[in-house]
mmCIF file of C-alpha atoms in Angstrom:
data_model
loop_
_atom_site.group_PDB
_atom_site.id
_atom_site.type_symbol
_atom_site.label_atom_id
_atom_site.label_comp_id
_atom_site.label_asym_id
_atom_site.label_seq_id
_atom_site.Cartn_x
_atom_site.Cartn_y
_atom_site.Cartn_z
ATOM 1 C CA MET A 1 9.204 -7.529 2.437
ATOM 2 C CA LYS A 2 7.241 -6.682 -0.470
ATOM 3 C CA GLN A 3 8.769 -7.714 -4.232
ATOM 4 C CA PHE A 4 7.712 -6.886 -7.768
ATOM 5 C CA ILE A 5 6.608 -9.420 -10.327
ATOM 6 C CA CYS A 6 6.901 -9.320 -13.915
ATOM 7 C CA ASN A 7 3.703 -9.182 -16.039
ATOM 8 C CA SER A 8 5.240 -11.156 -18.847
ATOM 9 C CA CYS A 9 7.751 -13.701 -17.362
ATOM 10 C CA GLY A 10 6.415 -14.005 -13.717
ATOM 11 C CA LYS A 11 9.853 -13.509 -12.244
ATOM 12 C CA LYS A 12 9.986 -11.684 -8.828
ATOM 13 C CA HIS A 13 12.534 -9.324 -8.059
ATOM 14 C CA ASP A 14 13.049 -7.439 -4.699
ATOM 15 C CA ILE A 15 12.170 -4.181 -4.513
ATOM 16 C CA THR A 16 15.336 -1.769 -4.805
ATOM 17 C CA PRO A 17 15.666 2.020 -5.400
ATOM 18 C CA THR A 18 17.027 1.212 -9.210
ATOM 19 C CA ILE A 19 14.699 -1.506 -10.505
ATOM 20 C CA TRP A 20 11.778 -0.469 -12.778
ATOM 21 C CA LYS A 21 11.500 -3.100 -15.341
ATOM 22 C CA CYS A 22 12.127 -7.030 -15.931
ATOM 23 C CA GLU A 23 15.106 -8.296 -17.575
ATOM 24 C CA CYS A 24 12.678 -9.516 -20.255
ATOM 25 C CA GLY A 25 11.710 -6.071 -20.881
ATOM 26 C CA GLY A 26 8.188 -6.612 -18.972
ATOM 27 C CA VAL A 27 6.330 -4.611 -16.615
ATOM 28 C CA LEU A 28 6.367 -4.968 -12.929
ATOM 29 C CA ASN A 29 3.276 -5.175 -10.585
ATOM 30 C CA ILE A 30 3.621 -5.593 -6.902
ATOM 31 C CA VAL A 31 3.416 -9.245 -5.116
ATOM 32 C CA LYS A 32 0.149 -9.104 -2.794
ATOM 33 C CA ASN A 33 -2.825 -10.525 -1.916
ATOM 34 C CA THR A 34 -6.224 -8.353 -2.195
ATOM 35 C CA PRO A 35 -5.963 -6.168 1.053
ATOM 36 C CA LYS A 36 -8.604 -6.554 3.776
ATOM 37 C CA VAL A 37 -10.560 -3.474 3.535
ATOM 38 C CA ASP A 38 -11.903 -2.280 7.108
ATOM 39 C CA ILE A 39 -14.054 0.880 6.467
ATOM 40 C CA LYS A 40 -13.958 1.596 10.434
ATOM 41 C CA ALA A 41 -10.461 2.145 10.170
ATOM 42 C CA TRP A 42 -11.016 5.051 7.223
ATOM 43 C CA ASN A 43 -11.563 7.553 10.140
ATOM 44 C CA ASN A 44 -8.336 6.677 11.768
ATOM 45 C CA TYR A 45 -6.548 9.124 9.095
ATOM 46 C CA PRO A 46 -7.156 12.684 7.564
ATOM 47 C CA ASN A 47 -9.638 13.287 5.111
ATOM 48 C CA SER A 48 -7.366 12.659 2.180
ATOM 49 C CA LEU A 49 -6.528 9.513 0.048
ATOM 50 C CA TRP A 50 -4.905 8.591 2.976
ATOM 51 C CA ARG A 51 -7.985 7.218 4.647
ATOM 52 C CA TYR A 52 -7.172 3.975 2.581
ATOM 53 C CA PHE A 53 -3.585 3.791 3.724
ATOM 54 C CA GLU A 54 -4.032 0.396 5.192
ATOM 55 C CA THR A 55 -4.902 -1.032 1.413
ATOM 56 C CA MET A 56 -1.350 0.146 0.309
ATOM 57 C CA PRO A 57 1.611 -1.946 0.459
ATOM 58 C CA PHE A 58 3.377 -0.296 3.193
ATOM 59 C CA ALA A 59 4.445 -1.287 6.608
ATOM 60 C CA LYS A 60 1.595 -0.633 8.905
ATOM 61 C CA ASP A 61 3.448 1.523 11.091
ATOM 62 C CA SER A 62 4.840 3.214 8.448
ATOM 63 C CA LYS A 63 4.668 7.094 9.108
ATOM 64 C CA THR A 64 6.637 8.318 5.993
ATOM 65 C CA TRP A 65 3.493 9.734 4.144
ATOM 66 C CA GLU A 66 2.639 11.997 6.926
ATOM 67 C CA SER A 67 5.510 14.252 5.968
ATOM 68 C CA VAL A 68 5.106 13.844 2.099
ATOM 69 C CA THR A 69 1.342 14.558 2.006
ATOM 70 C CA MET A 70 -0.277 18.022 0.990
ATOM 71 C CA GLY A 71 -3.673 16.749 1.656
ATOM 72 C CA GLU A 72 -4.410 15.564 -2.094
ATOM 73 C CA GLY A 73 -7.491 13.401 -2.540
ATOM 74 C CA GLN A 74 -10.779 13.559 -1.575
ATOM 75 C CA SER A 75 -12.006 15.593 -4.577
ATOM 76 C CA PRO A 76 -15.514 16.742 -5.100
ATOM 77 C CA LEU A 77 -18.541 14.609 -6.977
ATOM 78 C CA ILE A 78 -20.677 16.708 -8.459
ATOM 79 C CA VAL A 79 -23.951 16.247 -10.761
ATOM 80 C CA LEU A 80 -22.745 17.752 -14.002
ATOM 81 C CA ASP A 81 -26.388 18.864 -15.064
ATOM 82 C CA PRO A 82 -29.563 18.802 -13.308
ATOM 83 C CA MET A 83 -31.113 17.643 -16.435
ATOM 84 C CA GLU A 84 -28.692 14.641 -16.185
ATOM 85 C CA PRO A 85 -28.865 13.526 -12.480
ATOM 86 C CA ASN A 86 -27.129 10.072 -12.926
ATOM 87 C CA THR A 87 -24.124 11.899 -14.647
ATOM 88 C CA TYR A 88 -21.417 12.967 -12.240
ATOM 89 C CA VAL A 89 -17.989 14.803 -12.442
ATOM 90 C CA LYS A 90 -15.278 14.121 -10.085
ATOM 91 C CA VAL A 91 -13.122 17.227 -9.906
ATOM 92 C CA ASP A 92 -9.623 15.863 -9.672
ATOM 93 C CA TYR A 93 -8.277 19.237 -10.976
ATOM 94 C CA MET A 94 -8.537 20.283 -7.107
ATOM 95 C CA MET A 95 -5.381 18.604 -5.982
ATOM 96 C CA PRO A 96 -1.911 20.630 -4.882
ATOM 97 C CA THR A 97 -0.620 20.595 -8.726
ATOM 98 C CA LEU A 98 -4.100 20.875 -10.031
ATOM 99 C CA SER A 99 -4.144 17.265 -11.705
ATOM 100 C CA PHE A 100 -4.935 13.608 -10.326
ATOM 101 C CA LYS A 101 -1.478 12.979 -11.190
ATOM 102 C CA ASP A 102 -1.016 13.626 -7.577
ATOM 103 C CA ARG A 103 -2.836 10.835 -6.581
ATOM 104 C CA GLY A 104 0.253 8.649 -7.816
ATOM 105 C CA ALA A 105 2.950 10.918 -7.151
ATOM 106 C CA VAL A 106 2.667 11.362 -3.407
ATOM 107 C CA VAL A 107 2.263 7.606 -2.821
ATOM 108 C CA LEU A 108 5.453 6.860 -5.366
ATOM 109 C CA MET A 109 7.480 9.568 -3.780
ATOM 110 C CA THR A 110 6.795 8.180 -0.214
ATOM 111 C CA LYS A 111 8.137 4.985 -1.364
ATOM 112 C CA ALA A 112 11.190 6.771 -2.536
ATOM 113 C CA LYS A 113 11.589 8.283 0.401
ATOM 114 C CA GLU A 114 11.314 5.024 2.539
ATOM 115 C CA LEU A 115 14.009 3.622 0.054
ATOM 116 C CA GLY A 116 16.544 6.298 1.083
ATOM 117 C CA VAL A 117 16.572 7.869 -2.571
ATOM 118 C CA SER A 118 18.619 10.749 -3.118
ATOM 119 C CA LYS A 119 17.452 11.458 -6.560
ATOM 120 C CA VAL A 120 14.443 10.879 -9.024
ATOM 121 C CA ILE A 121 14.067 11.243 -12.762
ATOM 122 C CA ALA A 122 10.780 11.451 -14.573
ATOM 123 C CA ASP A 123 9.641 11.805 -17.936
ATOM 124 C CA SER A 124 6.196 13.139 -18.765
ATOM 125 C CA SER A 125 3.940 15.082 -20.997
ATOM 126 C CA GLY A 126 3.457 17.621 -18.430
ATOM 127 C CA ASN A 127 1.020 16.937 -15.319
ATOM 128 C CA ALA A 128 2.959 13.694 -13.834
ATOM 129 C CA GLY A 129 6.117 15.405 -14.121
ATOM 130 C CA THR A 130 4.836 18.402 -12.185
ATOM 131 C CA ALA A 131 3.453 16.428 -9.582
ATOM 132 C CA ILE A 132 6.418 14.355 -9.174
ATOM 133 C CA ALA A 133 8.559 17.469 -8.941
ATOM 134 C CA ALA A 134 6.396 18.867 -6.097
ATOM 135 C CA TYR A 135 6.607 15.637 -4.083
ATOM 136 C CA ALA A 136 10.297 15.513 -4.572
ATOM 137 C CA ALA A 137 10.406 18.788 -2.912
ATOM 138 C CA ARG A 138 8.495 17.464 -0.109
ATOM 139 C CA CYS A 139 10.727 14.733 0.349
ATOM 140 C CA ASN A 140 14.139 16.765 -0.160
ATOM 141 C CA ILE A 141 14.808 14.452 -3.036
ATOM 142 C CA ALA A 142 16.720 15.908 -6.539
ATOM 143 C CA CYS A 143 14.594 15.680 -9.326
ATOM 144 C CA ASP A 144 15.027 15.724 -13.212
ATOM 145 C CA ILE A 145 12.130 15.936 -15.450
ATOM 146 C CA TYR A 146 12.318 15.004 -19.191
ATOM 147 C CA LEU A 147 9.495 17.007 -21.129
ATOM 148 C CA SER A 148 8.748 17.750 -24.631
ATOM 149 C CA ASP A 149 10.480 21.120 -25.993
ATOM 150 C CA GLU A 150 6.783 22.056 -26.980
ATOM 151 C CA THR A 151 5.570 21.593 -23.411
ATOM 152 C CA SER A 152 2.902 24.163 -22.246
ATOM 153 C CA PRO A 153 5.353 27.150 -20.664
ATOM 154 C CA LYS A 154 2.721 27.188 -17.655
ATOM 155 C CA ILE A 155 3.831 23.515 -16.788
ATOM 156 C CA ILE A 156 7.473 24.463 -17.406
ATOM 157 C CA ALA A 157 7.022 27.078 -14.831
ATOM 158 C CA GLN A 158 5.435 24.942 -12.302
ATOM 159 C CA VAL A 159 8.049 22.480 -12.570
ATOM 160 C CA LYS A 160 10.856 24.674 -12.131
ATOM 161 C CA ALA A 161 9.016 26.619 -9.110
ATOM 162 C CA HIS A 162 9.234 23.223 -7.274
ATOM 163 C CA GLY A 163 13.292 23.395 -7.907
ATOM 164 C CA ALA A 164 13.435 20.208 -10.154
ATOM 165 C CA THR A 165 15.720 20.162 -13.093
ATOM 166 C CA ILE A 166 14.166 20.279 -16.759
ATOM 167 C CA LYS A 167 15.576 18.179 -19.506
ATOM 168 C CA GLU A 168 13.923 19.549 -22.716
ATOM 169 C CA ILE A 169 13.847 16.947 -25.499
ATOM 170 C CA ARG A 170 12.736 17.439 -29.112
ATOM 171 C CA GLY A 171 10.530 14.548 -30.348
ATOM 172 C CA THR A 172 7.903 12.084 -29.283
ATOM 173 C CA ARG A 173 6.608 11.372 -26.227
ATOM 174 C CA GLU A 174 8.513 7.832 -26.690
ATOM 175 C CA ASP A 175 11.587 9.661 -27.551
ATOM 176 C CA ILE A 176 11.327 11.453 -24.040
ATOM 177 C CA ALA A 177 10.872 8.429 -22.277
ATOM 178 C CA ALA A 178 13.939 6.680 -23.569
ATOM 179 C CA ALA A 179 15.973 9.922 -22.980
ATOM 180 C CA ALA A 180 14.883 9.472 -19.379
ATOM 181 C CA GLN A 181 15.238 5.957 -19.161
ATOM 182 C CA LYS A 182 18.913 6.199 -20.595
ATOM 183 C CA ALA A 183 19.778 8.998 -17.984
ATOM 184 C CA VAL A 184 18.258 6.487 -15.418
ATOM 185 C CA LYS A 185 20.522 3.762 -16.224
ATOM 186 C CA ASN A 186 23.634 5.964 -16.660
ATOM 187 C CA GLU A 187 23.023 7.611 -13.166
ATOM 188 C CA ASN A 188 21.957 4.644 -11.277
ATOM 189 C CA VAL A 189 19.047 6.654 -9.977
ATOM 190 C CA PHE A 190 15.108 5.884 -9.154
ATOM 191 C CA TYR A 191 12.842 6.326 -12.229
ATOM 192 C CA ALA A 192 10.065 7.902 -10.522
ATOM 193 C CA SER A 193 7.608 6.631 -13.563
ATOM 194 C CA HIS A 194 3.993 7.081 -13.634
ATOM 195 C CA VAL A 195 3.886 4.048 -16.165
ATOM 196 C CA TYR A 196 6.648 1.750 -14.719
ATOM 197 C CA ASN A 197 6.429 1.854 -11.428
ATOM 198 C CA PRO A 198 3.339 -0.013 -9.865
ATOM 199 C CA TYR A 199 3.469 2.228 -6.524
ATOM 200 C CA PHE A 200 1.900 4.960 -8.903
ATOM 201 C CA TYR A 201 -1.011 2.846 -9.243
ATOM 202 C CA GLU A 202 -1.407 2.243 -5.258
ATOM 203 C CA GLY A 203 -2.092 5.918 -5.359
ATOM 204 C CA THR A 204 -4.753 6.332 -8.303
ATOM 205 C CA LYS A 205 -6.690 3.338 -7.226
ATOM 206 C CA THR A 206 -7.847 5.694 -4.295
ATOM 207 C CA TYR A 207 -9.957 7.415 -7.016
ATOM 208 C CA ALA A 208 -12.149 4.007 -7.081
ATOM 209 C CA TYR A 209 -12.132 4.201 -2.944
ATOM 210 C CA GLU A 210 -13.577 7.656 -3.041
ATOM 211 C CA VAL A 211 -16.643 7.222 -5.640
ATOM 212 C CA PHE A 212 -17.281 4.373 -3.574
ATOM 213 C CA GLU A 213 -17.704 6.364 -0.422
ATOM 214 C CA GLN A 214 -19.236 9.226 -2.288
ATOM 215 C CA LEU A 215 -21.813 7.329 -4.166
ATOM 216 C CA LYS A 216 -22.216 4.860 -1.332
ATOM 217 C CA GLY A 217 -22.046 2.070 -3.638
ATOM 218 C CA ALA A 218 -20.356 1.444 -7.226
ATOM 219 C CA PRO A 219 -21.213 3.432 -10.181
ATOM 220 C CA ASP A 220 -22.352 1.580 -13.633
ATOM 221 C CA ALA A 221 -19.911 3.344 -15.928
ATOM 222 C CA LEU A 222 -16.468 5.104 -15.577
ATOM 223 C CA ILE A 223 -15.625 7.356 -18.473
ATOM 224 C CA ILE A 224 -11.643 7.578 -18.371
ATOM 225 C CA PRO A 225 -9.307 8.855 -20.827
ATOM 226 C CA VAL A 226 -6.453 6.466 -21.715
ATOM 227 C CA GLY A 227 -2.940 6.911 -22.958
ATOM 228 C CA ASN A 228 -0.512 5.093 -20.544
ATOM 229 C CA GLY A 229 -3.612 3.953 -18.457
ATOM 230 C CA THR A 230 -2.417 5.607 -15.073
ATOM 231 C CA LEU A 231 -6.068 6.491 -14.038
ATOM 232 C CA LEU A 232 -7.882 3.516 -15.881
ATOM 233 C CA LEU A 233 -5.626 1.171 -14.066
ATOM 234 C CA GLY A 234 -5.844 2.369 -10.859
ATOM 235 C CA ALA A 235 -9.790 3.181 -10.693
ATOM 236 C CA TYR A 236 -9.966 -0.937 -12.020
ATOM 237 C CA TYR A 237 -7.584 -1.930 -9.172
ATOM 238 C CA GLY A 238 -9.554 -0.022 -6.462
ATOM 239 C CA PHE A 239 -13.039 -1.377 -7.776
ATOM 240 C CA LYS A 240 -11.281 -4.892 -7.951
ATOM 241 C CA GLU A 241 -10.309 -4.480 -4.306
ATOM 242 C CA LEU A 242 -13.722 -3.446 -3.017
ATOM 243 C CA LEU A 243 -15.608 -6.172 -5.144
ATOM 244 C CA GLY A 244 -13.133 -8.850 -3.592
ATOM 245 C CA ASN A 245 -14.033 -7.321 -0.165
ATOM 246 C CA GLY A 246 -18.037 -7.948 -0.769
ATOM 247 C CA LEU A 247 -18.476 -4.172 -0.361
ATOM 248 C CA ILE A 248 -19.660 -4.138 -4.188
ATOM 249 C CA GLU A 249 -21.680 -6.426 -6.080
ATOM 250 C CA ARG A 250 -20.057 -5.859 -9.558
ATOM 251 C CA MET A 251 -17.466 -4.072 -11.242
ATOM 252 C CA PRO A 252 -18.429 -0.704 -13.372
ATOM 253 C CA LYS A 253 -18.073 -0.663 -16.933
ATOM 254 C CA ILE A 254 -15.004 1.176 -18.210
ATOM 255 C CA ILE A 255 -15.448 3.214 -21.209
ATOM 256 C CA ALA A 256 -11.792 4.276 -22.240
ATOM 257 C CA ILE A 257 -11.388 7.369 -24.415
ATOM 258 C CA GLN A 258 -8.880 7.938 -26.836
ATOM 259 C CA ALA A 259 -7.915 10.871 -29.475
ATOM 260 C CA ALA A 260 -8.388 9.384 -32.970
ATOM 261 C CA ASN A 261 -4.911 10.652 -34.048
ATOM 262 C CA CYS A 262 -3.264 8.728 -31.310
ATOM 263 C CA ALA A 263 -5.137 5.496 -30.655
ATOM 264 C CA PRO A 264 -3.288 2.134 -30.738
ATOM 265 C CA LEU A 265 -5.522 0.745 -28.083
ATOM 266 C CA VAL A 266 -8.784 1.685 -29.964
ATOM 267 C CA ASN A 267 -7.127 -0.288 -32.645
ATOM 268 C CA ALA A 268 -6.147 -3.264 -30.774
ATOM 269 C CA TYR A 269 -9.489 -3.527 -29.392
ATOM 270 C CA LYS A 270 -11.208 -3.344 -32.781
ATOM 271 C CA HIS A 271 -9.053 -6.268 -33.645
ATOM 272 C CA GLY A 272 -9.067 -8.379 -30.710
ATOM 273 C CA GLU A 273 -5.620 -8.024 -29.929
ATOM 274 C CA VAL A 274 -4.168 -8.930 -26.657
ATOM 275 C CA THR A 275 -1.573 -6.096 -26.615
ATOM 276 C CA ALA A 276 -1.616 -2.667 -28.851
ATOM 277 C CA LYS A 277 0.671 -2.467 -31.786
ATOM 278 C CA PRO A 278 3.004 0.769 -31.749
ATOM 279 C CA ILE A 279 1.533 3.568 -34.148
ATOM 280 C CA MET A 280 2.623 6.961 -35.560
ATOM 281 C CA ASN A 281 1.365 9.743 -33.595
ATOM 282 C CA GLU A 282 -0.719 11.819 -36.113
ATOM 283 C CA GLY A 283 -0.966 14.822 -33.475
ATOM 284 C CA THR A 284 -3.644 15.558 -31.471
ATOM 285 C CA LEU A 285 -4.791 18.671 -29.235
ATOM 286 C CA ALA A 286 -4.932 15.843 -26.118
ATOM 287 C CA GLU A 287 -1.216 15.593 -25.574
ATOM 288 C CA GLY A 288 -1.749 14.122 -22.016
ATOM 289 C CA ILE A 289 -2.987 10.815 -23.671
ATOM 290 C CA ALA A 290 -1.133 10.831 -27.180
ATOM 291 C CA ILE A 291 0.885 7.609 -26.327
ATOM 292 C CA ALA A 292 1.976 5.792 -29.328
ATOM 293 C CA ALA A 293 3.246 2.975 -27.712
ATOM 294 C CA PRO A 294 1.514 2.151 -24.220
ATOM 295 C CA ALA A 295 3.663 0.088 -21.847
ATOM 296 C CA ARG A 296 0.646 -1.708 -20.082
ATOM 297 C CA SER A 297 -1.469 -1.788 -22.884
ATOM 298 C CA LYS A 298 -2.074 -5.479 -22.193
ATOM 299 C CA GLN A 299 -3.420 -4.782 -18.734
ATOM 300 C CA ILE A 300 -5.472 -1.986 -19.865
ATOM 301 C CA LEU A 301 -7.063 -4.095 -22.879
ATOM 302 C CA GLU A 302 -7.667 -6.728 -20.161
ATOM 303 C CA ALA A 303 -9.429 -4.361 -17.914
ATOM 304 C CA VAL A 304 -11.740 -3.057 -20.385
ATOM 305 C CA ARG A 305 -12.795 -6.498 -21.613
ATOM 306 C CA GLU A 306 -13.056 -7.745 -18.035
ATOM 307 C CA THR A 307 -15.637 -5.105 -17.242
ATOM 308 C CA ASN A 308 -17.799 -5.283 -20.365
ATOM 309 C CA GLY A 309 -16.379 -1.946 -21.294
ATOM 310 C CA THR A 310 -15.563 -0.420 -24.585
ATOM 311 C CA PHE A 311 -13.284 2.107 -26.096
ATOM 312 C CA ILE A 312 -14.593 5.396 -27.906
ATOM 313 C CA GLU A 313 -12.223 7.586 -30.187
ATOM 314 C CA ILE A 314 -12.765 11.376 -30.548
ATOM 315 C CA GLN A 315 -11.807 13.553 -33.430
ATOM 316 C CA GLU A 316 -10.076 16.783 -32.567
ATOM 317 C CA ASP A 317 -13.119 19.212 -33.225
ATOM 318 C CA GLU A 318 -15.190 17.078 -30.721
ATOM 319 C CA ILE A 319 -12.438 17.771 -27.872
ATOM 320 C CA LEU A 320 -12.647 21.586 -28.632
ATOM 321 C CA ARG A 321 -16.559 21.382 -28.733
ATOM 322 C CA ALA A 322 -16.367 19.395 -25.368
ATOM 323 C CA ARG A 323 -14.231 21.730 -23.707
ATOM 324 C CA GLU A 324 -16.484 24.655 -24.381
ATOM 325 C CA LYS A 325 -19.386 22.994 -23.304
ATOM 326 C CA LEU A 326 -17.777 21.788 -19.738
ATOM 327 C CA SER A 327 -16.772 25.520 -19.774
ATOM 328 C CA GLU A 328 -20.232 26.841 -19.910
ATOM 329 C CA LYS A 329 -21.070 24.510 -17.027
ATOM 330 C CA GLY A 330 -18.756 26.202 -15.028
ATOM 331 C CA PHE A 331 -15.762 23.319 -15.591
ATOM 332 C CA TYR A 332 -12.603 24.857 -16.788
ATOM 333 C CA VAL A 333 -10.318 21.828 -18.005
ATOM 334 C CA GLU A 334 -7.242 21.087 -19.806
ATOM 335 C CA VAL A 335 -7.586 20.068 -23.544
ATOM 336 C CA THR A 336 -6.838 16.575 -22.944
ATOM 337 C CA SER A 337 -9.614 16.432 -20.137
ATOM 338 C CA ALA A 338 -12.190 17.341 -22.224
ATOM 339 C CA THR A 339 -11.871 14.182 -24.397
ATOM 340 C CA ASN A 340 -13.538 12.468 -21.372
ATOM 341 C CA TYR A 341 -16.797 14.672 -21.753
ATOM 342 C CA ALA A 342 -16.500 14.173 -25.522
ATOM 343 C CA GLY A 343 -16.416 10.625 -24.979
ATOM 344 C CA TYR A 344 -19.654 10.646 -22.778
ATOM 345 C CA LEU A 345 -21.564 12.850 -25.618
ATOM 346 C CA LYS A 346 -21.007 9.720 -28.022
ATOM 347 C CA TYR A 347 -21.652 6.955 -25.293
ATOM 348 C CA GLY A 348 -25.169 5.279 -25.770
ATOM 349 C CA LYS A 349 -25.842 5.532 -22.085
ATOM 350 C CA LYS A 350 -29.281 4.445 -20.593
ATOM 351 C CA SER A 351 -31.296 6.906 -18.766
ATOM 352 C CA ASP A 352 -30.887 5.276 -15.479
ATOM 353 C CA GLU A 353 -27.163 4.907 -15.686
ATOM 354 C CA LYS A 354 -25.048 6.185 -13.181
ATOM 355 C CA ILE A 355 -22.031 7.526 -14.763
ATOM 356 C CA ILE A 356 -18.457 9.332 -13.362
ATOM 357 C CA ILE A 357 -16.321 11.455 -15.635
ATOM 358 C CA PRO A 358 -13.036 12.613 -14.338
ATOM 359 C CA LEU A 359 -11.970 16.134 -14.539
ATOM 360 C CA CYS A 360 -8.098 15.131 -14.655
ATOM 361 C CA GLY A 361 -6.201 18.780 -15.112
ATOM 362 C CA ALA A 362 -7.092 22.224 -14.904
ATOM 363 C CA GLY A 363 -7.526 24.505 -17.781
ATOM 364 C CA ILE A 364 -5.025 27.067 -16.577
ATOM 365 C CA LYS A 365 -2.467 24.585 -17.323
ATOM 366 C CA SER A 366 -3.026 24.446 -21.049
ATOM 367 C CA LYS A 367 -1.072 26.113 -23.633
#
């Protein structure tokens, strides 16, 4: 039986429907060795992120995922501009709920179903809540989603369409999370958190596996937006597993992007700090990464430093210009996702450097 281990104090915990953090307050990881990657086995599975099922911490004879999947994963990798043939966009908004969060949500809800969960609670700035609601519906599991009262009406409609109960909270992203966590404790139910539950990262790590297959190797750099770090850490874990299996020779650099108006990780990186100090969110268009106190800041900073990456902060006008430029190239993305391209434009790349930019959410979901 798999266990969780605290990233702070090292205490191990049995995986139960109600555990989501350590008593010391630390975040949890899954106790596991680097999985053996058998490329030949991938074709035994559907052409989705479940090609990589055997690298995930499920029993090898588990079939639960087969009734949960909606074909997520295997998003296109496309050259952004013929004039820049080494720069690719990975169109992760081509997912069932139109964002990359489906990667983590399908794996997390598969685990919830295996645990016999009857209700989940999640908090989100939008996309994770939509994804959890959709996959909870697939699992016939009741679902409450805690969102800001200023969330895009399009996302609200999407969450409601999946049958979830919406709890609108006035306040910061941290206030919304606190309200959800209080409800989790009071109701003693499963916290389907894309931040705290490490099974979510078992889904987002498939981003790395797909890039590896599509490029037939590792890129030189990944441009990744970071708030809570769900895609950044997932990509880092995936490439670490590929490296551990000798399938790639080096880790790609992680170039982490934050909006200047809410950049606690940028501040910590600049000052050589191990963890990020909570800050005041000054308000940003990039609401999907507006996280003033990222719970996994220590792990995020370690991942960027270990890969010889860096952080880039983006101004509000740069976000809007980048979104316009992407639209002119045919890609209509959420405002938050445009920060990636804005970061790319500021990154001092070499001419032969292979770079991947994720397009995380569809523009139709924005306000």
